[in-house]
Phi, psi and omega in degrees: 000124181255119176252143178232136172243133174251109177282105186275010179274133175281353182273138178289330176239154179146169185291326179298318177295323179298310182290326177296316178293325176300314180294317179304312184286316185290324186249014178050048182263153170281148178231134167260119184253104184290348178289350179282350174073014184279344178272119181286169175294124183296131177231000178079001181280141184301327183295343177291340182289350179256003177288127184307318181295326178288318177300315180296318178300310181298317179297312184298316180292316181297321183280342183288146173272334179208149187228143172243124174258127177240147179202144165287159174267120177244117176049049177069023177211177175290167179294151175297328179297317180291315179300317179300314180298318181295333178295338177280350188248168179200199183296333179302325179268326191255345191313117177067003184285133178294132181227131175255147181243135178221125177247146176246121183252158180207344185262012178082006181263353169102332178087350185295328180291325175296319178298315179299318179298315178296320181298316180298313181293318179298322177297326179293338177255014175068026175286156176260085182287125183289155182296319182290137177218168188216137169244129175249122178266168182308324181297346179273009181234146171251096186292332179295327182255359184053049179226169170264156180284170177301318179296319177297319180293326176298319179295318178296317178299322177299316178296315182292323177299319178292319177301316181297325175299313179293324178297317179298319177296317179300316180295319180297315180297316181295330178290335184257011178243000000 
């Protein structure tokens, strides 16, 4: 089972990266880390399809059995970095694939709008976004240690357990088609 996490934070440090690395390590997932800046600004031009980071992004999503999209909430939406990366992708990579959504909030507005924003865009690329979703607020992080708290990890495990259920169904269906 191949899991992929896309860390949608453009920041090299921050809570979204902490939870993304937690999922990567705990679930032996591959991670695309958008904070490395290797994905250029999408412009729709054909020459972007030969950029190594774009090729790797497309390959990783297409080969994954399940995907986790993470993003901080910026002005009631997902990060521009995540939206930009998703613009390079489409149904060829995402069709029917189980996708979990996780937002990291910090401004007291809750993160739900980032989740809704991610859900709408994922639906546009024909992903199968699972019903369970998660917002992690600052109290679920230990910033001194750059970790999530035990309570935060329980919430992440709940999200991942549901994603794994959908991945198993996806794999079973694909074996019989």
